[in-house]
Amino acid sequence: MVRIALDGMGGDGAPEVVVEGARLALRQWPGRFEVLLIGSPAALNPLLPVPCPPGLRIIPASERIEQAEPPVQAIRRKRDSTIVVGLGLLRDGEADAFLSAGSTGAVMAASLLALGALPGVDRPTVGAVFPTAAAPTLVLDAGANLDTKPSQLVQFAHLGSVYMRDLMEIDRPRIGLLNVGLEIEKGNDLALATHRFLRADSALNFVGNVEGDQIINGVCDVLVCDGFVGNVLLKFYESIAGFVAGLLHRSLDSGAAGPGLEEVYRVLDYTEYGGAPLLGVNGVSVICHGGSPPKAIKNAMRLAADCVESGMIEDMAADLGTLTAREGVRRPPEGVPRHE
Amino acid sequence: MVRIALDGMGGDGAPEVVVEGARLALRQWPGRFEVLLIGSPAALNPLLPVPCPPGLRIIPASERIEQAEPPVQAIRRKRDSTIVVGLGLLRDGEADAFLSAGSTGAVMAASLLALGALPGVDRPTVGAVFPTAAAPTLVLDAGANLDTKPSQLVQFAHLGSVYMRDLMEIDRPRIGLLNVGLEIEKGNDLALATHRFLRADSALNFVGNVEGDQIINGVCDVLVCDGFVGNVLLKFYESIAGFVAGLLHRSLDSGAAGPGLEEVYRVLDYTEYGGAPLLGVNGVSVICHGGSPPKAIKNAMRLAADCVESGMIEDMAADLGTLTAREGVRRPPEGVPRHE
């Protein structure tokens, strides 16, 4: 039984959408979760049947951090916010994972503060799963870290590699570096330096540079890039499905493209993947899109449980331990990351 | 009559594809072009009818620069290459525009060497036209300049603004800055600094930051970004049409999606746009994709003629003149740009 601290007040549709997501998960996988639903009992209770569903209980928290609030100030000021309370449960061993569709910046900052970074990690990272023509690709970083250094991209490669091994059961995940050309001498300063580090790292299965038009072919399992590029690419990708559907709608007889469009949507639908764990902190903290529907919350809960049960955090610590041992240094965390 | 120096040996399908493109253009727009087809007469003559079509003549050039050659060395060594010869014609006033589907790096380096940069331009730039749900968006830079500075992105904004005004007849082109958030305080170091410059530039119609998921809505006419991001995004976009078509193919009855797919392809088809002019050099030099089919060559010839007839170069010089006057400096070109 995985104990999930669930931010009941996070996301555009909270609390209704979050509660519905939790109920879907409890129904689909009975006995797998214990849900600690965090938020105002006055707001949450009316959404729950009487008696409360088995496996779910409310943990009171009186405050809510808004999207627009500066994350670091918000988590310092709002000590009784759902995010701070939930991560406190995880830190204190009363929960196994934390999950929120609230402010990404606040979840990142609070996770780092409550859980700490894994040794050897400068800044935690958030990935996004890109559907491809083959297996999905984890794009790291997806917007959490802008202006990254080569050494940080190498850390992302290690974190992503363990993630794909433990969660997707890929034996030796292929690591690609997003770049403007395949050749070793192509790229901006960041890509050129990172390429050299990745090539020299025998613990990684580095397959080389990946150009923009190869992403969709699923040529690697983990695609490493600066969070600026990753974020632009992720949002662009998410917007494509609607665009293509609109084009087809204009030119097809109604109904003719029904099954085809459904398939496009299914493949491109991020809700299938639910959420993204914050990688590099010492605990399982999963971030969902602010606009997540109940299905995405449900799938993110399964993802959180998978992270816990696979021993991902322990495996990351072991993997990074070898990285820092090789480098002969243990870098201290550089503080709260700049988030998107 | 626009005299176009056409690189007969540039591109994957050269010389056949280039010759076919030229013939398509001469047929579709008779009397508009004089084509100076540059290359080996022994290779070109067999592809042409006897007598040679009116408006086309061969200019001999014995060498060809390959994609893999380092551009700067190649243009220095191969003085009788089609690229060097063709740009010489433009420099000497014997042609009005140059067009090549050959090595982008070599065309850029040779254009800068032969034509010079416009005053106020550090590095020439190459844009890509992104089809959107509204009017097309010119994304600048699309891969010619990696590791750009804020002042260079501002120059790109000016060049793109004149281009869209003169070529697309947009009165006050909307300039957007590609970024990870809409707010002024969002972004990496480059985007933060560039945002401030663009906001302060009263000669530009700056509409603010544009996120990845807004590109497809056509919210600006010119989207400014570093060439690393622009290149990744462009290639990713180009690869999407095939991916979506593949998904539909798998799930639709054959034929049912015919018209819809055609519409998708038409909108996403870069051959509609043909080529991209190198912006910031003192002359019209148009670069085509190496894999351009004849139709793309044909459309690029029309684009080159449009650039010449609109007075784009003179307008850019005038626009940049006001920029440099305001800045109180005339920046010298920094030499040959690092290309993708």
XYZ file of C-alpha atoms in Angstrom:
680
model
C 0.000 0.000 0.000
C 1.500 3.275 -1.163
C 0.629 6.290 0.932
C 0.142 9.269 -1.368
C -0.038 12.795 0.003
C -2.312 14.440 -2.549
C -2.594 18.217 -2.845
C -6.362 18.646 -2.802
C -6.224 22.329 -3.681
C -3.704 22.278 -6.544
C -4.637 22.850 -10.191
C -7.185 24.802 -12.191
C -10.057 22.459 -11.387
C -9.254 21.879 -7.708
C -10.632 20.608 -5.491
C -13.296 18.862 -7.629
C -10.934 17.472 -10.283
C -8.397 16.226 -7.753
C -11.010 14.454 -5.670
C -12.493 12.870 -8.772
C -9.021 11.721 -9.863
C -8.392 10.136 -6.474
C -11.725 8.331 -6.582
C -10.983 7.020 -10.073
C -7.629 5.674 -8.878
C -9.094 4.033 -5.787
C -11.781 2.404 -7.914
C -9.396 1.193 -10.631
C -6.657 -0.100 -8.349
C -8.378 -0.999 -5.073
C -5.995 -1.649 -2.192
C -3.005 -0.127 -3.945
C -3.182 3.377 -2.455
C -3.796 5.126 0.769
C -4.727 8.681 -0.212
C -3.946 11.475 2.226
C -6.043 14.247 0.697
C -4.699 17.583 1.859
C -6.815 20.698 2.038
C -9.649 22.473 3.693
C -12.120 19.921 5.124
C -14.907 22.411 4.470
C -14.067 22.388 0.761
C -13.265 18.699 0.446
C -15.917 16.990 2.573
C -18.878 17.985 0.397
C -17.182 16.310 -2.567
C -16.870 12.965 -0.790
C -19.556 10.403 -0.095
C -20.512 9.563 3.483
C -18.823 7.545 4.779
C -15.489 8.482 3.238
C -14.287 5.905 0.649
C -11.898 3.302 2.114
C -8.277 4.257 1.572
C -8.908 8.000 1.646
C -8.684 10.469 4.485
C -8.473 14.233 4.717
C -5.437 15.943 6.192
C -6.371 19.523 7.057
C -4.391 22.409 5.572
C -5.861 25.891 5.648
C -3.837 27.681 2.949
C -3.398 27.389 -0.786
C -0.477 28.675 -2.875
C -1.636 30.393 -6.056
C 0.034 30.019 -9.460
C 0.996 33.687 -9.563
C 2.772 33.746 -6.186
C 6.570 33.877 -6.121
C 7.306 30.260 -5.083
C 10.009 30.765 -2.480
C 8.195 33.515 -0.606
C 4.942 31.580 -0.833
C 6.308 28.425 0.770
C 7.978 30.465 3.513
C 4.850 32.473 4.307
C 2.189 29.807 3.891
C 3.353 27.131 6.324
C -0.117 25.628 6.448
C -0.477 25.427 2.670
C -1.334 22.102 1.055
C 2.077 21.920 -0.628
C 4.107 22.570 2.518
C 1.942 20.273 4.642
C 2.003 17.474 2.072
C 5.767 17.524 1.622
C 6.100 17.613 5.405
C 4.213 14.298 5.552
C 6.659 12.835 3.039
C 9.696 14.200 4.881
C 8.419 12.827 8.182
C 7.793 9.360 6.775
C 4.027 9.608 7.060
C 3.610 9.425 3.295
C 5.559 7.638 0.538
C 4.969 10.163 -2.239
C 3.606 13.649 -2.808
C 1.488 14.682 -5.777
C 0.267 18.142 -6.817
C -1.241 19.901 -9.832
C -0.538 23.238 -8.167
C 2.244 25.760 -8.758
C 5.177 23.881 -10.290
C 7.619 26.417 -8.922
C 6.251 26.093 -5.399
C 6.277 22.279 -5.526
C 9.872 22.317 -6.744
C 11.066 24.794 -4.145
C 9.182 23.098 -1.309
C 10.356 19.640 -2.381
C 13.969 20.748 -2.400
C 13.568 22.408 0.982
C 11.700 19.523 2.622
C 13.458 16.544 1.015
C 16.847 17.910 -0.026
C 18.693 17.136 -3.233
C 20.301 13.772 -3.848
C 24.088 13.913 -3.449
C 25.686 14.981 -6.719
C 22.647 16.867 -7.951
C 22.988 20.637 -8.437
C 19.380 21.222 -9.352
C 16.416 18.887 -9.512
C 14.821 18.514 -12.924
C 11.397 17.821 -14.358
C 10.973 15.784 -17.488
C 8.164 15.429 -19.978
C 7.233 12.239 -21.772
C 7.010 12.773 -25.533
C 4.893 10.268 -27.440
C 6.795 9.125 -30.535
C 6.364 6.719 -33.413
C 8.218 4.167 -31.247
C 8.466 4.127 -27.453
C 7.944 7.382 -25.541
C 10.955 9.624 -24.971
C 11.624 11.380 -21.681
C 12.724 14.944 -22.430
C 14.842 16.371 -19.609
C 14.679 19.245 -18.694
C 11.187 20.366 -19.645
C 11.341 23.867 -18.216
C 12.481 23.644 -14.619
C 16.054 24.754 -15.293
C 16.959 27.535 -17.687
C 20.562 28.470 -18.484
C 21.905 25.078 -17.461
C 25.553 24.036 -17.390
C 27.006 20.973 -19.121
C 27.584 19.223 -15.781
C 23.908 19.666 -14.954
C 22.818 18.128 -18.239
C 25.026 15.146 -17.411
C 23.283 14.826 -14.052
C 19.929 14.966 -15.875
C 21.139 12.145 -18.118
C 21.881 9.984 -15.069
C 18.572 10.775 -13.395
C 16.667 10.107 -16.604
C 18.517 6.892 -17.220
C 17.573 5.464 -13.822
C 14.009 6.700 -14.251
C 13.535 4.946 -17.576
C 15.219 1.804 -16.296
C 13.110 1.586 -13.147
C 9.802 2.895 -14.476
C 9.777 1.812 -18.109
C 11.858 -1.314 -17.600
C 14.363 -0.383 -20.269
C 17.590 -2.198 -19.634
C 20.144 0.346 -20.847
C 18.223 3.511 -21.700
C 19.569 5.304 -24.763
C 20.610 8.850 -23.902
C 20.433 11.454 -26.680
C 21.545 15.060 -26.686
C 19.222 17.505 -28.446
C 21.270 19.378 -31.023
C 21.215 21.068 -34.429
C 23.320 18.437 -36.178
C 24.497 14.876 -35.748
C 28.214 15.588 -35.968
C 30.289 15.994 -32.831
C 31.403 19.477 -33.895
C 27.847 20.789 -34.289
C 25.990 22.749 -31.655
C 25.974 25.758 -29.396
C 28.512 26.085 -26.601
C 26.333 24.136 -24.169
C 25.719 21.249 -26.549
C 29.359 21.034 -27.630
C 30.610 20.773 -24.053
C 27.831 18.436 -22.947
C 28.475 16.108 -25.868
C 32.077 15.643 -24.732
C 31.036 14.892 -21.136
C 28.355 12.421 -22.183
C 30.668 10.593 -24.577
C 33.248 10.203 -21.855
C 30.734 8.831 -19.340
C 30.933 5.065 -19.593
C 28.051 4.576 -17.154
C 25.652 6.039 -19.717
C 24.418 4.503 -22.956
C 24.980 7.705 -24.929
C 23.767 7.444 -28.533
C 24.863 10.906 -29.655
C 23.176 14.034 -30.928
C 19.506 14.018 -31.854
C 18.103 16.589 -34.279
C 14.632 18.084 -34.050
C 13.218 15.931 -36.827
C 14.371 12.703 -35.183
C 12.568 13.200 -31.873
C 9.323 11.882 -33.306
C 11.017 8.646 -34.361
C 11.825 7.770 -30.770
C 15.540 7.356 -31.411
C 16.415 7.635 -27.723
C 14.783 6.946 -24.371
C 16.053 10.076 -22.637
C 16.610 13.307 -24.537
C 18.728 15.794 -22.628
C 18.410 19.537 -23.225
C 18.296 22.885 -21.522
C 14.921 23.630 -19.936
C 14.312 26.613 -22.216
C 14.410 24.474 -25.346
C 12.608 21.584 -23.668
C 9.776 23.796 -22.489
C 9.255 25.448 -25.865
C 9.299 22.055 -27.571
C 6.914 20.457 -25.080
C 4.334 23.214 -25.338
C 4.649 23.285 -29.116
C 4.085 19.538 -29.256
C 1.065 19.715 -26.979
C -0.501 22.314 -29.246
C -0.090 20.249 -32.415
C -2.886 17.752 -31.862
C -5.531 20.444 -31.755
C -4.100 22.152 -34.810
C -4.076 19.013 -36.920
C -7.555 18.095 -35.783
C -8.756 21.542 -36.825
C -7.251 21.174 -40.280
C -8.868 17.790 -40.740
C -12.186 18.995 -39.432
C -12.278 21.737 -42.038
C -11.668 19.412 -44.945
C -13.181 16.060 -44.052
C -16.761 14.906 -44.162
C -18.004 14.792 -40.613
C -17.439 11.434 -39.025
C -15.087 10.111 -41.669
C -12.006 10.847 -39.600
C -13.499 9.803 -36.282
C -11.382 6.750 -35.529
C -8.272 8.344 -37.040
C -8.547 11.440 -34.939
C -9.117 9.410 -31.828
C -5.882 7.568 -32.489
C -4.011 10.838 -33.021
C -5.429 12.226 -29.823
C -4.662 9.080 -27.876
C -1.038 9.079 -28.946
C -0.611 12.798 -28.378
C -2.655 12.909 -25.186
C -0.478 13.913 -22.264
C -3.134 12.826 -19.783
C -2.157 9.239 -20.585
C 1.130 9.989 -18.870
C -0.433 11.928 -16.036
C 2.409 13.655 -14.293
C 6.136 14.044 -14.057
C 8.249 13.280 -11.020
C 10.675 15.908 -9.845
C 13.977 14.090 -10.375
C 16.968 14.683 -8.126
C 15.263 15.274 -4.814
C 15.402 12.720 -2.027
C 11.803 11.556 -2.299
C 8.980 10.933 -4.763
C 7.339 14.260 -5.625
C 5.115 14.199 -8.710
C 3.997 17.342 -10.528
C 0.873 17.458 -12.673
C -0.144 19.994 -15.295
C -2.346 22.736 -13.817
C -5.068 21.877 -16.298
C -5.012 18.152 -15.540
C -8.360 16.387 -15.845
C -9.266 13.619 -13.348
C -7.793 10.957 -15.651
C -4.388 12.667 -15.525
C -4.522 12.849 -11.725
C -5.411 9.162 -11.622
C -2.538 8.199 -13.900
C -0.133 10.406 -11.968
C -1.085 8.534 -8.786
C -0.190 5.269 -10.480
C 3.088 6.830 -11.615
C 3.869 7.977 -8.064
C 3.207 4.474 -6.766
C 5.419 2.988 -9.497
C 8.228 5.357 -8.492
C 7.938 4.275 -4.855
C 7.683 0.558 -5.539
C 10.540 0.470 -8.039
C 13.020 1.867 -5.540
C 13.818 4.705 -7.937
C 15.157 7.077 -5.294
C 17.583 4.523 -3.884
C 18.725 3.593 -7.388
C 19.319 7.237 -8.272
C 21.345 7.776 -5.119
C 23.487 4.740 -5.970
C 23.955 5.848 -9.588
C 24.843 9.409 -8.660
C 27.159 8.091 -5.958
C 29.294 6.515 -8.676
C 29.155 9.784 -10.652
C 30.334 11.908 -7.761
C 32.926 9.310 -6.780
C 34.382 9.444 -10.304
C 34.445 13.207 -10.242
C 36.068 13.192 -6.821
C 33.736 15.856 -5.596
C 30.366 16.004 -3.953
C 28.748 19.142 -5.165
C 26.460 20.817 -2.655
C 23.065 21.851 -3.979
C 23.127 25.428 -5.249
C 19.883 26.327 -3.578
C 16.429 26.694 -4.979
C 16.380 26.321 -8.758
C 15.092 29.015 -11.017
C 11.901 27.565 -12.389
C 9.971 28.491 -15.466
C 12.846 40.975 -65.669
C 14.681 39.643 -62.604
C 18.046 38.062 -63.289
C 18.477 35.044 -61.008
C 21.845 33.382 -60.597
C 20.782 29.792 -59.886
C 23.166 27.243 -58.383
C 22.702 24.347 -60.809
C 24.714 21.933 -58.691
C 23.266 22.622 -55.238
C 20.994 20.222 -53.366
C 20.466 16.487 -53.062
C 18.757 16.154 -56.440
C 21.045 18.481 -58.407
C 21.353 19.128 -61.237
C 18.099 17.454 -62.413
C 15.829 18.902 -59.719
C 17.219 22.411 -60.067
C 16.826 22.423 -63.848
C 13.292 21.118 -63.534
C 12.482 23.821 -60.979
C 13.810 26.526 -63.272
C 11.766 25.203 -66.185
C 8.626 25.137 -64.026
C 9.203 28.771 -63.041
C 9.832 29.918 -66.609
C 6.684 28.156 -67.741
C 4.501 29.483 -64.920
C 5.712 33.077 -64.994
C 6.958 33.681 -68.531
C 8.955 36.863 -68.982
C 9.470 37.381 -65.274
C 12.905 35.753 -64.931
C 16.177 35.537 -66.656
C 17.823 32.411 -65.266
C 21.605 32.259 -65.145
C 22.056 28.553 -64.502
C 25.470 27.985 -62.987
C 27.332 24.720 -63.289
C 29.110 22.302 -65.535
C 27.759 22.616 -69.097
C 28.482 18.923 -69.605
C 26.123 18.085 -66.725
C 23.493 20.707 -67.474
C 23.169 20.675 -71.257
C 21.776 17.128 -71.516
C 18.943 18.166 -69.187
C 17.857 21.046 -71.396
C 15.975 20.957 -74.682
C 17.624 22.215 -77.877
C 17.442 25.073 -78.366
C 17.765 26.267 -74.765
C 14.438 27.616 -73.364
C 14.117 31.391 -73.688
C 15.192 33.217 -70.538
C 17.717 30.582 -69.503
C 21.433 30.394 -70.151
C 24.264 28.408 -68.648
C 27.121 30.117 -66.818
C 30.008 27.669 -66.565
C 31.456 26.791 -63.174
C 33.620 23.732 -62.832
C 33.484 23.043 -59.086
C 30.856 22.066 -56.566
C 30.948 22.562 -52.793
C 29.735 19.512 -50.907
C 27.517 19.574 -47.817
C 30.210 18.062 -45.646
C 32.951 20.577 -46.505
C 33.871 23.209 -43.929
C 32.207 26.266 -45.516
C 34.883 28.902 -45.094
C 37.704 26.723 -46.396
C 35.526 25.474 -49.226
C 34.683 28.929 -50.565
C 38.327 29.972 -50.319
C 39.608 26.900 -52.131
C 36.900 26.421 -54.727
C 36.918 29.762 -56.507
C 35.212 28.263 -59.533
C 32.422 26.648 -57.525
C 28.817 27.378 -58.427
C 28.272 29.231 -55.149
C 31.284 31.510 -55.463
C 30.659 32.161 -59.163
C 26.960 32.857 -58.637
C 27.501 35.306 -55.809
C 30.206 36.974 -57.902
C 27.574 37.665 -60.566
C 25.355 39.274 -57.940
C 28.205 41.325 -56.481
C 29.219 42.537 -59.936
C 25.705 43.605 -60.855
C 25.266 40.897 -63.474
C 22.485 39.241 -61.500
C 19.778 40.585 -59.178
C 19.529 37.597 -56.857
C 21.304 34.346 -56.045
C 19.574 31.078 -55.220
C 21.032 27.786 -54.022
C 19.906 24.508 -52.485
C 23.518 23.672 -51.688
C 25.475 23.897 -48.451
C 23.743 26.485 -46.260
C 26.961 27.248 -44.448
C 28.845 27.847 -47.684
C 26.100 30.069 -49.108
C 26.054 32.105 -45.908
C 29.804 32.503 -45.727
C 30.151 33.285 -49.435
C 27.234 35.741 -49.354
C 28.766 37.620 -46.458
C 32.135 37.682 -48.178
C 30.833 38.719 -51.595
C 28.035 41.087 -50.588
C 28.999 42.291 -47.122
C 26.675 42.791 -44.163
C 24.227 45.664 -44.030
C 25.399 48.411 -41.653
C 24.239 47.658 -38.134
C 24.109 43.889 -38.669
C 26.491 41.727 -36.635
C 25.531 38.480 -38.298
C 23.144 37.679 -41.118
C 20.251 35.437 -40.227
C 18.067 32.871 -41.928
C 14.422 32.549 -41.071
C 11.905 29.794 -41.572
C 8.252 30.308 -42.350
C 6.027 28.370 -39.969
C 2.523 27.617 -41.211
C 0.026 28.398 -38.458
C -3.718 28.380 -37.928
C -3.656 32.047 -39.009
C -1.053 33.744 -41.223
C 2.425 32.205 -41.465
C 5.014 33.225 -38.881
C 8.626 33.953 -39.768
C 10.855 32.330 -37.146
C 14.210 34.089 -36.894
C 16.830 32.642 -36.460
C 16.232 29.137 -37.785
C 19.707 27.742 -37.187
C 22.227 30.110 -38.714
C 23.305 31.697 -35.441
C 23.819 29.749 -32.249
C 24.715 31.434 -28.942
C 23.285 34.774 -30.003
C 23.377 37.997 -27.990
C 20.353 40.150 -27.137
C 21.508 42.905 -29.522
C 21.600 40.375 -32.354
C 18.059 39.220 -31.650
C 16.988 42.864 -31.841
C 18.673 43.133 -35.254
C 16.826 39.972 -36.334
C 13.581 41.617 -35.243
C 14.288 44.611 -37.482
C 15.280 42.471 -40.456
C 12.235 40.261 -40.027
C 9.942 43.230 -39.650
C 11.052 44.735 -42.969
C 10.880 41.331 -44.640
C 7.285 40.724 -43.581
C 6.284 44.275 -44.482
C 7.826 44.150 -47.948
C 7.156 40.531 -48.855
C 3.932 39.716 -47.041
C 2.528 43.250 -47.187
C 1.884 43.407 -43.456
C 1.728 47.009 -42.366
C 3.234 46.810 -38.882
C 4.469 43.257 -38.409
C 3.936 41.935 -34.901
C 7.234 40.911 -33.309
C 7.134 38.162 -30.681
C 9.906 36.799 -28.486
C 9.948 33.033 -28.007
C 9.950 32.353 -24.283
C 8.827 29.968 -21.548
C 6.217 32.301 -20.077
C 4.259 35.407 -20.950
C 5.379 37.522 -18.012
C 8.226 39.981 -18.381
C 10.180 38.304 -15.586
C 10.091 34.863 -17.233
C 12.878 33.437 -19.344
C 16.534 32.533 -19.565
C 19.194 35.235 -19.453
C 19.014 35.810 -23.209
C 15.232 36.141 -23.299
C 15.122 38.400 -20.245
C 17.620 40.860 -21.713
C 16.147 40.703 -25.215
C 12.661 41.389 -23.871
C 13.860 44.638 -22.320
C 15.542 45.780 -25.556
C 12.524 44.932 -27.693
C 10.112 46.695 -25.367
C 12.233 49.821 -25.466
C 12.447 49.849 -29.279
C 9.663 52.129 -30.478
C 10.382 51.323 -34.141
C 9.155 47.760 -33.597
C 5.620 46.530 -33.033
C 6.652 44.252 -30.158
C 3.770 42.156 -28.859
C 5.663 40.423 -26.044
C 6.640 36.894 -25.163
C 5.232 33.941 -27.085
C 5.109 30.473 -25.502
C 5.587 27.253 -27.424
C 1.896 26.442 -27.512
C 0.983 29.806 -29.014
C 3.199 29.525 -32.100
C 0.618 27.461 -33.936
C -2.018 30.151 -33.407
C -0.045 32.664 -35.456
C 0.017 35.270 -32.682
C 2.901 37.182 -34.263
C 4.342 37.744 -37.721
C 7.988 37.465 -36.695
C 9.094 35.205 -33.861
C 12.571 35.980 -32.622
C 14.735 33.318 -30.994
C 18.239 31.925 -30.794
C 19.119 29.741 -33.785
C 19.553 26.646 -31.611
C 15.945 26.746 -30.448
C 14.670 27.854 -33.854
C 16.434 25.014 -35.631
C 15.192 22.340 -33.237
C 11.658 23.696 -33.490
C 11.717 23.946 -37.290
C 12.942 20.395 -37.788
C 10.503 19.105 -35.207
C 7.651 20.867 -36.980
C 8.686 19.528 -40.377
C 8.664 15.991 -39.019
C 5.155 16.238 -37.594
C 3.201 16.000 -40.851
C 4.616 12.606 -41.672
C 4.033 11.372 -38.150
C 0.402 12.418 -38.081
C -0.179 11.002 -41.549
C 1.279 7.706 -40.366
C -1.041 7.584 -37.377
C -4.045 8.286 -39.577
C -2.976 5.769 -42.158
C -2.863 3.048 -39.546
C -6.358 3.718 -38.300
C -8.372 4.979 -41.260
C -9.929 3.098 -44.131
C -7.754 3.699 -47.123
C -8.907 6.698 -49.065
C -11.272 8.017 -46.422
C -8.812 10.619 -45.228
C -7.500 11.528 -48.661
C -8.722 15.103 -48.873
C -8.034 15.765 -45.208
C -4.491 14.541 -45.435
C -3.904 16.622 -48.514
C -5.001 19.698 -46.618
C -2.713 18.838 -43.708
C 0.163 18.322 -46.069
C -0.558 21.516 -47.968
C -0.551 23.598 -44.816
C 2.522 21.914 -43.398
C 4.334 21.684 -46.721
C 7.474 23.773 -46.632
C 7.821 23.497 -50.410
C 4.967 26.005 -50.642
C 7.357 28.540 -49.189
C 10.302 27.398 -51.255
C 13.297 29.025 -49.712
C 14.502 31.513 -47.187
C 16.471 34.643 -47.947
C 19.619 35.271 -45.987
C 18.692 38.461 -44.132
C 21.254 41.097 -43.255
C 23.576 40.838 -46.249
C 23.681 43.538 -48.886
C 21.922 41.580 -51.635
C 19.221 38.989 -52.261
C 20.618 35.535 -51.528
C 18.021 32.800 -51.140
C 18.754 29.449 -49.515
C 16.714 26.328 -50.249
C 16.490 23.101 -48.301
C 18.949 20.499 -49.623
C 16.078 18.118 -50.264
C 13.996 20.650 -52.185
C 11.846 19.212 -54.965
C 11.390 21.174 -58.221
C 8.286 22.904 -56.869
C 10.291 24.339 -53.958
C 12.981 25.608 -56.338
C 10.276 27.207 -58.456
C 8.650 28.916 -55.478
C 12.040 30.063 -54.176
C 12.667 31.735 -57.536
C 9.429 33.640 -57.168
C 10.450 34.590 -53.618
C 13.822 35.853 -54.856
C 12.097 37.967 -57.496
C 9.682 39.335 -54.883
C 12.619 40.303 -52.659
C 14.269 42.154 -55.538
C 11.133 43.915 -56.765
C 9.968 44.987 -53.308
C 13.161 46.907 -52.632
C 13.702 44.839 -49.480
C 17.452 45.421 -49.265
C 17.119 49.211 -49.498
C 14.330 49.183 -46.925
C 16.417 47.097 -44.536
C 19.362 49.450 -44.902
C 17.096 52.412 -44.123
C 15.522 50.671 -41.133
C 18.861 49.570 -39.711
C 20.213 53.063 -40.325
C 17.715 54.403 -37.790
C 18.668 51.615 -35.379
C 22.389 52.355 -35.550
C 21.774 56.102 -35.421
C 19.791 55.659 -32.201
C 22.476 53.480 -30.719
C 25.133 55.989 -31.729
C 27.371 53.232 -33.025
C 27.848 51.441 -36.275
C 28.833 47.954 -35.418
C 31.249 46.328 -37.807
C 30.378 42.825 -38.907
C 32.017 40.264 -36.668
C 33.069 38.098 -39.559
C 31.729 34.839 -40.817
C 28.915 33.507 -38.640
C 29.007 30.126 -37.065
C 26.396 28.186 -38.939
C 24.596 25.065 -38.007
